[in-house]
Amino acid sequence: MITDREPLLTADEVGILVNAAATAPSMHNTQPWRFEVCGRVVDVILDEERSLPAEDRAGRMILIGLGAATFNLRVAAAMLGYETTFATNPDPDRPEIVTRVFLGGRQSPMPPLGSLYGELRRRHTYRGPLLAIDIPQQVLSLISTAARTEGSDLFWLEPSSTRELIHILREADELDLHDEDRLTERGRWIGGDRSEDGVPERALGPLPARPAAFRNLSAGFDDQSRSTGVFEIEPRIAVLSTATDRPSEWIRAGMALQHALLTATSYDLAASFLNQALEYVDLRSRVQDLVGQTARPQMVIRIGYPAMAGSATPRRPWQQTLAE
Ligand SMILES: Cc1cc2nc3c(=O)[nH]c(=O)nc-3n(C[C@H](O)[C@H](O)[C@H](O)COP(=O)(O)O)c2cc1C
């Protein structure tokens, strides 16, 4: 209930919230979202036209991106001093509304999530080599706790499981190369010089000079003229998992992903994703075997200290994503 003592959001506040939400990661940077602001309620809406039917048939990845955008909204609202609550799939008559964020009263000092606001624009998917520096155990625990706070688990793979995962990733890469529908879809979003969405070539990172745990998003349709780099032999890999595999869990996984990534960014860590195996049912179940029979893998995250500067991906002007 909005009272006279709780004024509506100002235009500046709406801009801050929507801009922050749009810095979220999304598969191929499709930015599959729109936002509707009514009073002190912000709805996050799925934009079907930005779906990826060949690579994300179940719509799992798109919901992870929308969950991440929702988490960013909560962070920005906290920075502005607002407590938030949220609901997933709040309106049965409008299934396209994925989450609804309610802004409550203003708090001073700001709610704790607000401290992550400064990380929103520092976080980028980093696809270059990582330094051979161990991540302190305490930092790994903080990243895991961030994911747990949002209801997901992070499994840090042991070296033997990492080696097994790398085999599985190579099988996925091979399948990808022979799937025309996937290659065509990727060609629409990946490579070249992009100003509003998609992944420009400059953000793809160098190609590995020797075999590495890597995902070359432009494999199979690009001319591979990129420079090469020497990648770490055994990266630190975490698998983000949920207890069940329902769409509402995918949204929560997106929130957990973003909470974990922003926490990692605050310790100068960078991450990229090795999700190719999760896009094939049988390979996904082999990744599941690595983390335990009851865990449903949602994201494979490669994480460490970056050895070179990364490159940001573009975003659409935020006004374009705001419903009238
Ligand atoms: C659900 C999901 C799946 C993704 N899968 C991959 C992937 O397999 N490989 C990859 O290089 N990046 C992947 N990404 C990263 C996106 O390409 C990236 O978030 C997007 O280009 C925006 O760039 P930014 O993260 O630097 O803001 C994924 C992101 C999300 C949210």
Coordinates of C-alpha atoms and ligand atoms in Angstrom, one line a residue:
M1 CA 0.0 0.0 0.0
I2 CA 1.5 3.4 -1.0
T3 CA 0.8 6.2 1.4
D4 CA 1.3 9.9 1.3
R5 CA 4.4 9.4 3.5
E6 CA 5.9 7.2 0.8
P7 CA 6.2 9.4 -2.3
L8 CA 6.3 7.8 -5.8
L9 CA 9.6 7.2 -7.5
T10 CA 11.2 10.3 -9.2
A11 CA 12.1 10.1 -12.9
D12 CA 15.8 10.1 -11.8
E13 CA 15.2 7.1 -9.6
V14 CA 13.4 5.2 -12.3
G15 CA 16.4 5.9 -14.6
I16 CA 18.8 4.6 -12.0
L17 CA 16.8 1.5 -11.4
V18 CA 16.3 0.5 -15.0
N19 CA 19.8 1.4 -16.1
A20 CA 21.2 -0.7 -13.3
A21 CA 18.9 -3.7 -14.2
A22 CA 20.2 -3.5 -17.8
T23 CA 23.8 -4.0 -16.8
A24 CA 22.9 -7.7 -16.0
P25 CA 24.5 -10.5 -18.0
S26 CA 22.2 -12.2 -20.6
M27 CA 22.9 -15.0 -23.0
H28 CA 24.5 -13.5 -26.1
N29 CA 23.7 -10.1 -24.6
T30 CA 20.1 -10.3 -26.0
Q31 CA 18.9 -8.2 -23.1
P32 CA 15.6 -10.0 -23.1
W33 CA 13.8 -7.6 -20.8
R34 CA 11.3 -4.8 -20.5
F35 CA 10.4 -2.9 -17.4
E36 CA 7.1 -1.5 -16.2
V37 CA 7.0 0.9 -13.3
C38 CA 3.8 1.6 -11.5
G39 CA 4.0 3.5 -8.2
R40 CA 6.7 1.8 -6.2
V41 CA 6.4 -1.5 -8.0
V42 CA 8.8 -2.5 -10.9
D43 CA 7.8 -5.4 -13.2
V44 CA 10.5 -7.3 -15.1
I45 CA 8.9 -8.6 -18.3
L46 CA 10.2 -11.2 -20.7
D47 CA 10.7 -10.0 -24.3
E48 CA 9.9 -13.1 -26.4
E49 CA 11.4 -11.5 -29.5
R50 CA 14.8 -11.7 -27.9
S51 CA 14.6 -15.5 -27.2
L52 CA 17.1 -18.0 -28.5
P53 CA 15.0 -21.0 -29.7
A54 CA 17.9 -23.0 -31.1
E55 CA 20.2 -22.8 -28.1
D56 CA 17.8 -22.2 -25.3
R57 CA 14.8 -24.4 -26.3
A58 CA 13.4 -24.7 -22.7
G59 CA 13.8 -20.9 -22.0
R60 CA 16.1 -21.6 -19.1
M61 CA 18.9 -19.3 -20.0
I62 CA 16.5 -16.4 -20.7
L63 CA 15.0 -16.7 -17.2
I64 CA 18.5 -16.8 -15.6
G65 CA 19.2 -13.4 -17.4
L66 CA 15.9 -12.0 -16.1
G67 CA 16.7 -13.2 -12.6
A68 CA 20.1 -11.4 -12.8
A69 CA 18.3 -8.2 -14.0
T70 CA 15.9 -8.5 -11.0
F71 CA 18.8 -8.8 -8.6
N72 CA 20.3 -5.6 -10.0
L73 CA 17.1 -3.8 -9.5
R74 CA 17.2 -4.9 -5.8
V75 CA 20.8 -3.6 -5.5
A76 CA 20.0 -0.2 -7.1
A77 CA 16.9 0.2 -4.9
A78 CA 19.0 -0.6 -1.9
M79 CA 21.6 2.0 -2.9
L80 CA 18.7 4.5 -3.1
G81 CA 17.8 3.5 0.4
Y82 CA 14.7 1.3 -0.3
E83 CA 14.1 -2.0 1.3
T84 CA 12.7 -4.5 -1.4
T85 CA 10.7 -7.6 -1.6
F86 CA 9.9 -9.5 -4.8
A87 CA 7.6 -12.1 -6.2
T88 CA 8.3 -14.5 -9.1
N89 CA 5.4 -14.9 -11.7
P90 CA 3.2 -12.5 -9.8
D91 CA 0.2 -12.3 -12.2
P92 CA -1.4 -15.4 -13.6
D93 CA -3.1 -13.3 -16.2
R94 CA 0.2 -11.9 -17.5
P95 CA 2.7 -14.8 -17.6
E96 CA 5.2 -12.5 -19.4
I97 CA 5.8 -10.7 -16.1
V98 CA 8.7 -12.8 -14.7
T99 CA 9.3 -10.9 -11.4
R100 CA 7.8 -8.0 -9.5
V101 CA 10.0 -5.9 -7.2
F102 CA 8.2 -4.0 -4.5
L103 CA 10.1 -1.0 -3.1
G104 CA 9.3 -0.4 0.6
G105 CA 10.2 2.4 3.0
R106 CA 13.4 4.2 2.9
Q107 CA 16.1 3.2 5.3
S108 CA 19.2 4.9 6.7
P109 CA 21.8 3.5 6.5
M110 CA 21.0 1.9 3.2
P111 CA 20.1 -1.8 3.1
P112 CA 23.3 -4.0 2.8
L113 CA 22.7 -5.0 -0.9
G114 CA 23.3 -1.3 -1.8
S115 CA 27.1 -1.8 -1.2
L116 CA 27.2 -3.9 -4.4
Y117 CA 25.9 -1.0 -6.6
G118 CA 29.5 0.2 -7.4
E119 CA 30.2 -3.3 -8.8
L120 CA 27.4 -3.3 -11.4
R121 CA 29.5 -1.4 -14.0
R122 CA 32.8 -3.1 -13.1
R123 CA 31.4 -6.5 -13.8
H124 CA 31.9 -7.8 -17.3
T125 CA 32.1 -11.3 -18.7
Y126 CA 35.9 -11.8 -19.2
R127 CA 36.9 -14.3 -21.8
G128 CA 40.7 -13.8 -21.6
P129 CA 43.4 -15.8 -19.8
L130 CA 43.5 -15.9 -16.0
L131 CA 46.6 -15.4 -13.7
A132 CA 48.0 -18.4 -11.9
I133 CA 47.1 -17.0 -8.5
D134 CA 45.0 -19.0 -6.1
I135 CA 41.8 -17.4 -4.9
P136 CA 41.8 -17.2 -1.1
Q137 CA 39.5 -19.7 0.6
Q138 CA 37.7 -17.0 2.4
V139 CA 36.8 -15.2 -0.8
L140 CA 35.6 -18.5 -2.3
S141 CA 33.3 -18.9 0.8
L142 CA 32.0 -15.4 0.5
I143 CA 31.1 -16.0 -3.2
S144 CA 29.3 -19.3 -2.3
T145 CA 27.4 -17.6 0.5
A146 CA 26.2 -14.9 -1.9
A147 CA 24.7 -17.6 -4.1
R148 CA 23.3 -19.5 -1.1
T149 CA 21.6 -16.3 0.1
E150 CA 19.5 -16.4 -3.1
G151 CA 18.8 -20.2 -2.8
S152 CA 21.4 -21.7 -5.1
D153 CA 24.6 -23.7 -4.4
L154 CA 28.0 -23.2 -5.9
F155 CA 30.1 -26.4 -6.3
W156 CA 33.8 -25.7 -6.7
L157 CA 35.2 -28.5 -8.8
E158 CA 38.2 -30.5 -7.6
P159 CA 41.0 -30.8 -10.2
S160 CA 39.9 -34.4 -11.3
S161 CA 36.3 -33.1 -11.9
T162 CA 37.6 -30.1 -13.8
R163 CA 39.6 -32.4 -16.1
E164 CA 36.4 -34.5 -16.6
L165 CA 34.4 -31.4 -17.3
I166 CA 36.9 -30.2 -19.9
H167 CA 36.3 -33.5 -21.8
I168 CA 32.6 -32.9 -21.7
L169 CA 33.0 -29.4 -22.9
R170 CA 35.0 -30.6 -25.9
E171 CA 32.2 -33.0 -26.8
A172 CA 29.7 -30.1 -26.6
D173 CA 31.9 -27.9 -28.8
E174 CA 32.0 -30.7 -31.4
L175 CA 28.2 -31.1 -31.4
D176 CA 27.8 -27.3 -31.7
L177 CA 30.0 -27.2 -34.8
H178 CA 27.6 -29.5 -36.6
D179 CA 24.3 -27.8 -35.6
E180 CA 23.3 -25.3 -38.4
D181 CA 20.4 -23.8 -36.4
R182 CA 22.7 -22.9 -33.5
L183 CA 25.4 -21.5 -35.8
T184 CA 22.8 -19.4 -37.6
E185 CA 21.3 -18.1 -34.3
R186 CA 24.7 -17.3 -32.9
G187 CA 25.7 -15.5 -36.1
R188 CA 22.8 -13.2 -35.5
W189 CA 24.1 -12.1 -32.1
I190 CA 27.9 -12.7 -32.0
G191 CA 30.9 -11.0 -33.6
G192 CA 31.5 -7.8 -35.6
D193 CA 31.1 -4.3 -34.3
R194 CA 27.9 -3.9 -32.2
S195 CA 26.5 -0.8 -30.6
E196 CA 23.3 -1.9 -28.8
D197 CA 23.1 -5.6 -28.2
G198 CA 24.9 -8.9 -29.0
V199 CA 28.5 -9.7 -28.2
P200 CA 31.0 -7.7 -30.3
E201 CA 34.2 -9.3 -31.5
R202 CA 36.3 -7.2 -29.1
A203 CA 34.5 -8.9 -26.1
L204 CA 35.2 -12.5 -27.4
G205 CA 38.7 -12.5 -26.0
P206 CA 41.7 -14.1 -27.7
L207 CA 41.7 -17.6 -29.0
P208 CA 43.6 -20.1 -26.9
A209 CA 47.1 -20.8 -28.3
R210 CA 46.8 -24.4 -26.9
P211 CA 43.8 -26.4 -25.8
A212 CA 42.0 -24.8 -22.8
A213 CA 38.8 -24.7 -20.9
F214 CA 37.2 -22.1 -23.2
R215 CA 34.1 -21.3 -25.2
N216 CA 34.6 -19.8 -28.5
L217 CA 31.2 -18.2 -29.2
S218 CA 32.1 -17.5 -32.8
A219 CA 33.3 -21.0 -33.7
G220 CA 32.0 -22.3 -37.0
F221 CA 30.9 -19.1 -38.5
D222 CA 33.6 -16.5 -38.0
D223 CA 36.9 -16.3 -39.8
Q224 CA 38.8 -16.9 -36.6
S225 CA 41.2 -14.0 -37.3
R226 CA 41.4 -13.1 -33.6
S227 CA 44.7 -12.9 -31.7
T228 CA 45.8 -15.8 -29.5
G229 CA 46.6 -16.0 -25.8
V230 CA 48.0 -18.6 -23.4
F231 CA 45.3 -19.7 -21.1
E232 CA 45.6 -21.4 -17.7
I233 CA 45.7 -25.2 -17.8
E234 CA 43.3 -25.8 -15.0
P235 CA 40.9 -22.9 -14.2
R236 CA 38.9 -22.6 -11.0
I237 CA 35.4 -23.7 -12.0
A238 CA 32.2 -23.5 -10.0
V239 CA 28.9 -25.0 -11.0
L240 CA 25.9 -23.0 -9.9
S241 CA 23.1 -25.5 -9.1
T242 CA 19.5 -25.5 -7.8
A243 CA 17.6 -28.2 -6.0
T244 CA 14.9 -28.6 -8.7
D245 CA 14.6 -27.6 -12.3
R246 CA 11.5 -25.5 -12.4
P247 CA 11.3 -22.1 -14.2
S248 CA 10.9 -20.3 -10.9
E249 CA 14.2 -21.9 -9.8
W250 CA 15.9 -20.6 -13.0
I251 CA 14.9 -17.1 -12.1
R252 CA 16.3 -17.6 -8.6
A253 CA 19.5 -19.1 -10.1
G254 CA 19.9 -15.8 -12.1
M255 CA 19.6 -13.8 -8.8
A256 CA 22.2 -16.1 -7.2
L257 CA 24.5 -15.9 -10.3
Q258 CA 24.4 -12.1 -10.1
H259 CA 24.9 -11.9 -6.3
A260 CA 27.9 -14.3 -6.7
L261 CA 29.4 -12.4 -9.7
L262 CA 29.1 -9.0 -8.0
T263 CA 30.7 -10.3 -4.9
A264 CA 33.5 -11.8 -7.0
T265 CA 33.9 -8.5 -8.8
S266 CA 34.3 -6.7 -5.4
Y267 CA 37.4 -8.9 -4.9
D268 CA 38.8 -8.0 -8.4
L269 CA 37.9 -11.4 -9.7
A270 CA 36.5 -11.9 -13.2
A271 CA 34.3 -14.7 -14.6
S272 CA 33.2 -16.2 -17.9
F273 CA 30.8 -19.1 -18.6
L274 CA 31.4 -22.5 -20.0
N275 CA 27.7 -23.5 -20.5
Q276 CA 28.0 -25.4 -23.8
A277 CA 27.5 -28.8 -22.1
L278 CA 24.4 -27.6 -20.3
E279 CA 22.7 -27.0 -23.6
Y280 CA 22.6 -30.7 -24.4
V281 CA 20.4 -33.0 -22.2
D282 CA 22.8 -35.9 -21.9
L283 CA 25.9 -33.8 -21.4
R284 CA 24.1 -31.7 -18.8
S285 CA 23.4 -34.9 -16.8
R286 CA 27.1 -35.8 -17.0
V287 CA 27.9 -32.3 -15.4
Q288 CA 25.2 -33.1 -12.8
D289 CA 27.1 -36.3 -12.0
L290 CA 30.2 -34.2 -11.1
V291 CA 28.3 -32.1 -8.6
G292 CA 25.9 -34.7 -7.0
Q293 CA 22.8 -36.5 -8.2
T294 CA 20.3 -34.1 -6.6
A295 CA 21.8 -30.8 -7.9
R296 CA 20.6 -29.3 -11.1
P297 CA 23.4 -27.5 -12.9
Q298 CA 22.4 -24.1 -14.2
M299 CA 25.7 -22.3 -15.0
V300 CA 29.3 -23.4 -15.3
I301 CA 31.5 -20.5 -14.2
R302 CA 35.2 -20.0 -14.8
I303 CA 36.6 -17.6 -12.3
G304 CA 39.9 -16.0 -11.4
Y305 CA 42.1 -12.9 -11.6
P306 CA 42.2 -11.5 -15.2
A307 CA 45.6 -11.4 -16.9
M308 CA 44.6 -8.7 -19.4
A309 CA 42.0 -5.9 -19.7
G310 CA 38.5 -7.1 -20.6
S311 CA 36.0 -5.4 -22.9
A312 CA 32.4 -4.3 -22.1
T313 CA 29.4 -5.3 -24.2
P314 CA 26.9 -2.5 -25.3
R315 CA 23.4 -2.0 -23.9
R316 CA 20.3 -0.5 -25.6
P317 CA 19.3 2.9 -24.3
W318 CA 17.4 2.2 -21.2
Q319 CA 14.5 4.3 -22.2
Q320 CA 13.8 1.8 -25.0
T321 CA 13.2 -0.9 -22.4
L322 CA 10.7 1.0 -20.3
A323 CA 7.0 0.3 -21.1
E324 CA 4.8 3.4 -21.4
Ligands
LIG1 C1 22.3 -17.5 -18.9 C2 23.6 -17.0 -19.5 C3 24.3 -17.9 -20.3 C4 25.5 -17.4 -20.8 N1 26.3 -18.3 -21.5 C5 27.5 -17.9 -22.0 C6 28.4 -18.9 -22.6 O1 28.1 -20.1 -22.6 N2 29.6 -18.4 -23.0 C7 30.0 -17.1 -22.9 O2 31.1 -16.8 -23.3 N3 29.2 -16.2 -22.3 C8 28.0 -16.6 -21.8 N4 27.1 -15.7 -21.2 C9 27.6 -14.3 -21.0 C10 26.9 -13.4 -22.0 O3 27.4 -13.5 -23.3 C11 27.1 -11.9 -21.4 O4 26.5 -11.8 -20.2 C12 26.6 -10.9 -22.3 O5 27.3 -10.8 -23.5 C13 26.7 -9.5 -21.7 O6 28.0 -9.1 -21.4 P1 28.5 -8.8 -20.0 O7 28.3 -10.0 -19.1 O8 30.0 -8.5 -20.1 O9 27.7 -7.6 -19.4 C14 26.0 -16.1 -20.6 C15 25.2 -15.3 -19.8 C16 24.0 -15.7 -19.3 C17 23.2 -14.8 -18.4

